[in-house]
C-alpha cells in the first residue's frame, strides 16, 4: 500500500507542506517530504486505541517518592550503563559511519555503504550472544566495551585533524574496501 501511495503523494501538492523540488528531467515539482504523511492515517487508529483503551495504568501507579528508591540501587546504574553502552553505541556507530564515509572518502557513494554499519552490528550481536553462552556474558560485555573503545580511538586517530591536513593514520585498506568500480581515496584537504 505504501509503495502504491508514496509516489502519488510526493507528486501531488494536495498536502504540499514545505516547498517542492524541481525534477531536472521532467520539470515537475516533487514534494518528497510528503511521503511520510502516508503513515498518518495508519497511525491515527492505533493512537486513538491506545489513548482510549489503555486506561488500566491507574492500578499500577505510585508516587515519585515511592519510585525514587531505584536511584540508590547499584543494579539500576549498572543496567543504565549497559544499555547506553550497547544500544546507544549501536545507534551512534550506525549514524556515524555514513558521515565518516562522506568525510573521509568523498569519491564513494554514502548510500551504497551506509547499511554495512547496522548490518555488522546485528551480526556482532548474534555472534556475541553465541560466544556469551559459552564463556559468559560479563566477559563478552567487557571485551565488547574494550573493543569499542579501541576502535573509537583508532577512528579518531585516523580522522582528519584540520582543514589542511591529510589523514595521518588512514591505511589504504578502508579506501579499497569502500570501492566498487574504482578505488576511493581519502580526501586530500
PDB file of N, CA, C and O in Angstrom, residues 123-167:
ATOM      1  N   UNK A 123      25.051  -8.569  13.109  1.00  0.00           N
ATOM      2  CA  UNK A 123      25.790  -9.836  13.089  1.00  0.00           C
ATOM      3  C   UNK A 123      26.646  -9.998  14.346  1.00  0.00           C
ATOM      4  O   UNK A 123      26.761 -11.099  14.886  1.00  0.00           O
ATOM      5  N   UNK A 124      27.242  -8.900  14.806  1.00  0.00           N
ATOM      6  CA  UNK A 124      28.062  -8.967  16.017  1.00  0.00           C
ATOM      7  C   UNK A 124      27.200  -9.294  17.231  1.00  0.00           C
ATOM      8  O   UNK A 124      27.642 -10.002  18.142  1.00  0.00           O
ATOM      9  N   UNK A 125      25.973  -8.797  17.241  1.00  0.00           N
ATOM     10  CA  UNK A 125      25.082  -9.114  18.362  1.00  0.00           C
ATOM     11  C   UNK A 125      24.765 -10.605  18.384  1.00  0.00           C
ATOM     12  O   UNK A 125      24.774 -11.231  19.435  1.00  0.00           O
ATOM     13  N   UNK A 126      24.483 -11.163  17.219  1.00  0.00           N
ATOM     14  CA  UNK A 126      24.200 -12.592  17.141  1.00  0.00           C
ATOM     15  C   UNK A 126      25.427 -13.403  17.562  1.00  0.00           C
ATOM     16  O   UNK A 126      25.322 -14.333  18.364  1.00  0.00           O
ATOM     17  N   UNK A 127      26.585 -13.053  17.022  1.00  0.00           N
ATOM     18  CA  UNK A 127      27.805 -13.779  17.352  1.00  0.00           C
ATOM     19  C   UNK A 127      28.176 -13.577  18.823  1.00  0.00           C
ATOM     20  O   UNK A 127      28.620 -14.517  19.492  1.00  0.00           O
ATOM     21  N   UNK A 128      27.987 -12.368  19.337  1.00  0.00           N
ATOM     22  CA  UNK A 128      28.289 -12.096  20.741  1.00  0.00           C
ATOM     23  C   UNK A 128      27.415 -12.899  21.676  1.00  0.00           C
ATOM     24  O   UNK A 128      27.874 -13.374  22.720  1.00  0.00           O
ATOM     25  N   UNK A 129      26.144 -13.072  21.323  1.00  0.00           N
ATOM     26  CA  UNK A 129      25.255 -13.898  22.135  1.00  0.00           C
ATOM     27  C   UNK A 129      25.693 -15.348  22.157  1.00  0.00           C
ATOM     28  O   UNK A 129      25.661 -16.012  23.198  1.00  0.00           O
ATOM     29  N   UNK A 130      26.126 -15.830  21.009  1.00  0.00           N
ATOM     30  CA  UNK A 130      26.592 -17.214  20.910  1.00  0.00           C
ATOM     31  C   UNK A 130      27.856 -17.414  21.750  1.00  0.00           C
ATOM     32  O   UNK A 130      27.984 -18.401  22.475  1.00  0.00           O
ATOM     33  N   UNK A 131      28.780 -16.445  21.663  1.00  0.00           N
ATOM     34  CA  UNK A 131      30.018 -16.533  22.444  1.00  0.00           C
ATOM     35  C   UNK A 131      29.713 -16.388  23.934  1.00  0.00           C
ATOM     36  O   UNK A 131      30.305 -17.077  24.772  1.00  0.00           O
ATOM     37  N   UNK A 132      28.783 -15.485  24.289  1.00  0.00           N
ATOM     38  CA  UNK A 132      28.432 -15.274  25.698  1.00  0.00           C
ATOM     39  C   UNK A 132      27.838 -16.530  26.324  1.00  0.00           C
ATOM     40  O   UNK A 132      28.037 -16.778  27.518  1.00  0.00           O
ATOM     41  N   UNK A 133      27.135 -17.316  25.547  1.00  0.00           N
ATOM     42  CA  UNK A 133      26.603 -18.570  26.069  1.00  0.00           C
ATOM     43  C   UNK A 133      27.721 -19.533  26.451  1.00  0.00           C
ATOM     44  O   UNK A 133      27.539 -20.390  27.310  1.00  0.00           O
ATOM     45  N   UNK A 134      28.864 -19.413  25.817  1.00  0.00           N
ATOM     46  CA  UNK A 134      29.966 -20.340  26.081  1.00  0.00           C
ATOM     47  C   UNK A 134      30.950 -19.843  27.134  1.00  0.00           C
ATOM     48  O   UNK A 134      31.426 -20.616  27.948  1.00  0.00           O
ATOM     49  N   UNK A 135      31.279 -18.547  27.117  1.00  0.00           N
ATOM     50  CA  UNK A 135      32.306 -18.058  28.057  1.00  0.00           C
ATOM     51  C   UNK A 135      31.754 -17.105  29.113  1.00  0.00           C
ATOM     52  O   UNK A 135      32.490 -16.699  30.000  1.00  0.00           O
ATOM     53  N   UNK A 136      30.499 -16.694  28.986  1.00  0.00           N
ATOM     54  CA  UNK A 136      29.892 -15.815  29.992  1.00  0.00           C
ATOM     55  C   UNK A 136      29.611 -14.429  29.450  1.00  0.00           C
ATOM     56  O   UNK A 136      30.439 -13.844  28.741  1.00  0.00           O
ATOM     57  N   UNK A 137      28.452 -13.914  29.809  1.00  0.00           N
ATOM     58  CA  UNK A 137      28.024 -12.610  29.315  1.00  0.00           C
ATOM     59  C   UNK A 137      28.858 -11.450  29.829  1.00  0.00           C
ATOM     60  O   UNK A 137      29.097 -10.478  29.114  1.00  0.00           O
ATOM     61  N   UNK A 138      29.313 -11.529  31.083  1.00  0.00           N
ATOM     62  CA  UNK A 138      30.117 -10.443  31.650  1.00  0.00           C
ATOM     63  C   UNK A 138      31.439 -10.303  30.907  1.00  0.00           C
ATOM     64  O   UNK A 138      31.877  -9.188  30.594  1.00  0.00           O
ATOM     65  N   UNK A 139      32.080 -11.422  30.596  1.00  0.00           N
ATOM     66  CA  UNK A 139      33.353 -11.367  29.864  1.00  0.00           C
ATOM     67  C   UNK A 139      33.165 -10.778  28.465  1.00  0.00           C
ATOM     68  O   UNK A 139      33.969  -9.965  28.010  1.00  0.00           O
ATOM     69  N   UNK A 140      32.111 -11.209  27.790  1.00  0.00           N
ATOM     70  CA  UNK A 140      31.859 -10.703  26.436  1.00  0.00           C
ATOM     71  C   UNK A 140      31.538  -9.210  26.478  1.00  0.00           C
ATOM     72  O   UNK A 140      31.983  -8.447  25.622  1.00  0.00           O
ATOM     73  N   UNK A 141      30.785  -8.780  27.490  1.00  0.00           N
ATOM     74  CA  UNK A 141      30.450  -7.357  27.612  1.00  0.00           C
ATOM     75  C   UNK A 141      31.701  -6.521  27.835  1.00  0.00           C
ATOM     76  O   UNK A 141      31.887  -5.480  27.179  1.00  0.00           O
ATOM     77  N   UNK A 142      32.570  -6.953  28.729  1.00  0.00           N
ATOM     78  CA  UNK A 142      33.817  -6.214  28.980  1.00  0.00           C
ATOM     79  C   UNK A 142      34.678  -6.182  27.719  1.00  0.00           C
ATOM     80  O   UNK A 142      35.209  -5.138  27.341  1.00  0.00           O
ATOM     81  N   UNK A 143      34.811  -7.325  27.048  1.00  0.00           N
ATOM     82  CA  UNK A 143      35.590  -7.357  25.804  1.00  0.00           C
ATOM     83  C   UNK A 143      34.976  -6.463  24.733  1.00  0.00           C
ATOM     84  O   UNK A 143      35.696  -5.804  23.979  1.00  0.00           O
ATOM     85  N   UNK A 144      33.650  -6.398  24.678  1.00  0.00           N
ATOM     86  CA  UNK A 144      32.980  -5.532  23.704  1.00  0.00           C
ATOM     87  C   UNK A 144      33.260  -4.068  23.999  1.00  0.00           C
ATOM     88  O   UNK A 144      33.540  -3.284  23.081  1.00  0.00           O
ATOM     89  N   UNK A 145      33.177  -3.675  25.280  1.00  0.00           N
ATOM     90  CA  UNK A 145      33.458  -2.288  25.638  1.00  0.00           C
ATOM     91  C   UNK A 145      34.911  -1.923  25.333  1.00  0.00           C
ATOM     92  O   UNK A 145      35.189  -0.838  24.830  1.00  0.00           O
ATOM     93  N   UNK A 146      35.841  -2.829  25.627  1.00  0.00           N
ATOM     94  CA  UNK A 146      37.251  -2.571  25.321  1.00  0.00           C
ATOM     95  C   UNK A 146      37.438  -2.459  23.805  1.00  0.00           C
ATOM     96  O   UNK A 146      38.149  -1.561  23.323  1.00  0.00           O
ATOM     97  N   UNK A 147      36.802  -3.345  23.050  1.00  0.00           N
ATOM     98  CA  UNK A 147      36.902  -3.280  21.593  1.00  0.00           C
ATOM     99  C   UNK A 147      36.312  -2.002  21.020  1.00  0.00           C
ATOM    100  O   UNK A 147      36.878  -1.398  20.100  1.00  0.00           O
ATOM    101  N   UNK A 148      35.154  -1.568  21.556  1.00  0.00           N
ATOM    102  CA  UNK A 148      34.558  -0.316  21.075  1.00  0.00           C
ATOM    103  C   UNK A 148      35.440   0.875  21.405  1.00  0.00           C
ATOM    104  O   UNK A 148      35.603   1.784  20.590  1.00  0.00           O
ATOM    105  N   UNK A 149      36.036   0.886  22.602  1.00  0.00           N
ATOM    106  CA  UNK A 149      36.917   1.987  22.983  1.00  0.00           C
ATOM    107  C   UNK A 149      38.156   2.022  22.092  1.00  0.00           C
ATOM    108  O   UNK A 149      38.575   3.086  21.620  1.00  0.00           O
ATOM    109  N   UNK A 150      38.746   0.850  21.829  1.00  0.00           N
ATOM    110  CA  UNK A 150      39.924   0.790  20.963  1.00  0.00           C
ATOM    111  C   UNK A 150      39.577   1.206  19.530  1.00  0.00           C
ATOM    112  O   UNK A 150      40.332   1.950  18.894  1.00  0.00           O
ATOM    113  N   UNK A 151      38.441   0.745  19.034  1.00  0.00           N
ATOM    114  CA  UNK A 151      38.033   1.094  17.670  1.00  0.00           C
ATOM    115  C   UNK A 151      37.746   2.582  17.538  1.00  0.00           C
ATOM    116  O   UNK A 151      38.134   3.217  16.558  1.00  0.00           O
ATOM    117  N   UNK A 152      37.062   3.141  18.530  1.00  0.00           N
ATOM    118  CA  UNK A 152      36.760   4.570  18.504  1.00  0.00           C
ATOM    119  C   UNK A 152      38.043   5.391  18.564  1.00  0.00           C
ATOM    120  O   UNK A 152      38.190   6.374  17.832  1.00  0.00           O
ATOM    121  N   UNK A 153      38.975   4.978  19.403  1.00  0.00           N
ATOM    122  CA  UNK A 153      40.258   5.672  19.485  1.00  0.00           C
ATOM    123  C   UNK A 153      40.992   5.627  18.150  1.00  0.00           C
ATOM    124  O   UNK A 153      41.547   6.627  17.691  1.00  0.00           O
ATOM    125  N   UNK A 154      40.960   4.491  17.494  1.00  0.00           N
ATOM    126  CA  UNK A 154      41.633   4.342  16.189  1.00  0.00           C
ATOM    127  C   UNK A 154      40.983   5.207  15.114  1.00  0.00           C
ATOM    128  O   UNK A 154      41.671   5.820  14.311  1.00  0.00           O
ATOM    129  N   UNK A 155      39.660   5.270  15.111  1.00  0.00           N
ATOM    130  CA  UNK A 155      38.965   6.103  14.125  1.00  0.00           C
ATOM    131  C   UNK A 155      39.265   7.576  14.363  1.00  0.00           C
ATOM    132  O   UNK A 155      39.517   8.334  13.419  1.00  0.00           O
ATOM    133  N   UNK A 156      39.274   8.009  15.630  1.00  0.00           N
ATOM    134  CA  UNK A 156      39.592   9.410  15.937  1.00  0.00           C
ATOM    135  C   UNK A 156      41.021   9.721  15.522  1.00  0.00           C
ATOM    136  O   UNK A 156      41.308  10.781  14.966  1.00  0.00           O
ATOM    137  N   UNK A 157      41.932   8.789  15.756  1.00  0.00           N
ATOM    138  CA  UNK A 157      43.330   8.975  15.370  1.00  0.00           C
ATOM    139  C   UNK A 157      43.482   9.085  13.847  1.00  0.00           C
ATOM    140  O   UNK A 157      44.291   9.850  13.338  1.00  0.00           O
ATOM    141  N   UNK A 158      42.688   8.326  13.114  1.00  0.00           N
ATOM    142  CA  UNK A 158      42.812   8.295  11.658  1.00  0.00           C
ATOM    143  C   UNK A 158      42.024   9.387  10.965  1.00  0.00           C
ATOM    144  O   UNK A 158      42.230   9.641   9.782  1.00  0.00           O
ATOM    145  N   UNK A 159      41.126  10.053  11.666  1.00  0.00           N
ATOM    146  CA  UNK A 159      40.279  11.084  11.054  1.00  0.00           C
ATOM    147  C   UNK A 159      41.093  12.335  10.758  1.00  0.00           C
ATOM    148  O   UNK A 159      42.151  12.555  11.351  1.00  0.00           O
ATOM    149  N   UNK A 160      40.616  13.180   9.836  1.00  0.00           N
ATOM    150  CA  UNK A 160      41.338  14.419   9.532  1.00  0.00           C
ATOM    151  C   UNK A 160      41.422  15.303  10.768  1.00  0.00           C
ATOM    152  O   UNK A 160      40.470  15.405  11.525  1.00  0.00           O
ATOM    153  N   UNK A 161      42.567  15.933  10.952  1.00  0.00           N
ATOM    154  CA  UNK A 161      42.807  16.731  12.143  1.00  0.00           C
ATOM    155  C   UNK A 161      42.646  18.230  11.912  1.00  0.00           C
ATOM    156  O   UNK A 161      42.895  19.007  12.796  1.00  0.00           O
ATOM    157  N   UNK A 162      42.303  18.629  10.744  1.00  0.00           N
ATOM    158  CA  UNK A 162      42.131  20.044  10.450  1.00  0.00           C
ATOM    159  C   UNK A 162      41.793  20.229   8.991  1.00  0.00           C
ATOM    160  O   UNK A 162      41.805  19.271   8.210  1.00  0.00           O
ATOM    161  N   UNK A 163      41.502  21.458   8.591  1.00  0.00           N
ATOM    162  CA  UNK A 163      41.065  21.672   7.210  1.00  0.00           C
ATOM    163  C   UNK A 163      42.162  21.473   6.164  1.00  0.00           C
ATOM    164  O   UNK A 163      41.863  21.254   5.006  1.00  0.00           O
ATOM    165  N   UNK A 164      43.433  21.526   6.546  1.00  0.00           N
ATOM    166  CA  UNK A 164      44.505  21.443   5.550  1.00  0.00           C
ATOM    167  C   UNK A 164      45.441  20.264   5.778  1.00  0.00           C
ATOM    168  O   UNK A 164      46.504  20.197   5.179  1.00  0.00           O
ATOM    169  N   UNK A 165      45.068  19.341   6.636  1.00  0.00           N
ATOM    170  CA  UNK A 165      45.945  18.207   6.906  1.00  0.00           C
ATOM    171  C   UNK A 165      45.363  16.942   6.324  1.00  0.00           C
ATOM    172  O   UNK A 165      44.167  16.749   6.285  1.00  0.00           O
ATOM    173  N   UNK A 166      46.239  16.076   5.889  1.00  0.00           N
ATOM    174  CA  UNK A 166      45.810  14.779   5.357  1.00  0.00           C
ATOM    175  C   UNK A 166      45.524  13.833   6.505  1.00  0.00           C
ATOM    176  O   UNK A 166      45.748  14.142   7.652  1.00  0.00           O
ATOM    177  N   UNK A 167      45.032  12.674   6.189  1.00  0.00           N
ATOM    178  CA  UNK A 167      44.726  11.654   7.186  1.00  0.00           C
ATOM    179  C   UNK A 167      46.010  10.943   7.584  1.00  0.00           C
ATOM    180  O   UNK A 167      46.490  10.101   6.843  1.00  0.00           O
TER     181      UNK A 167
END
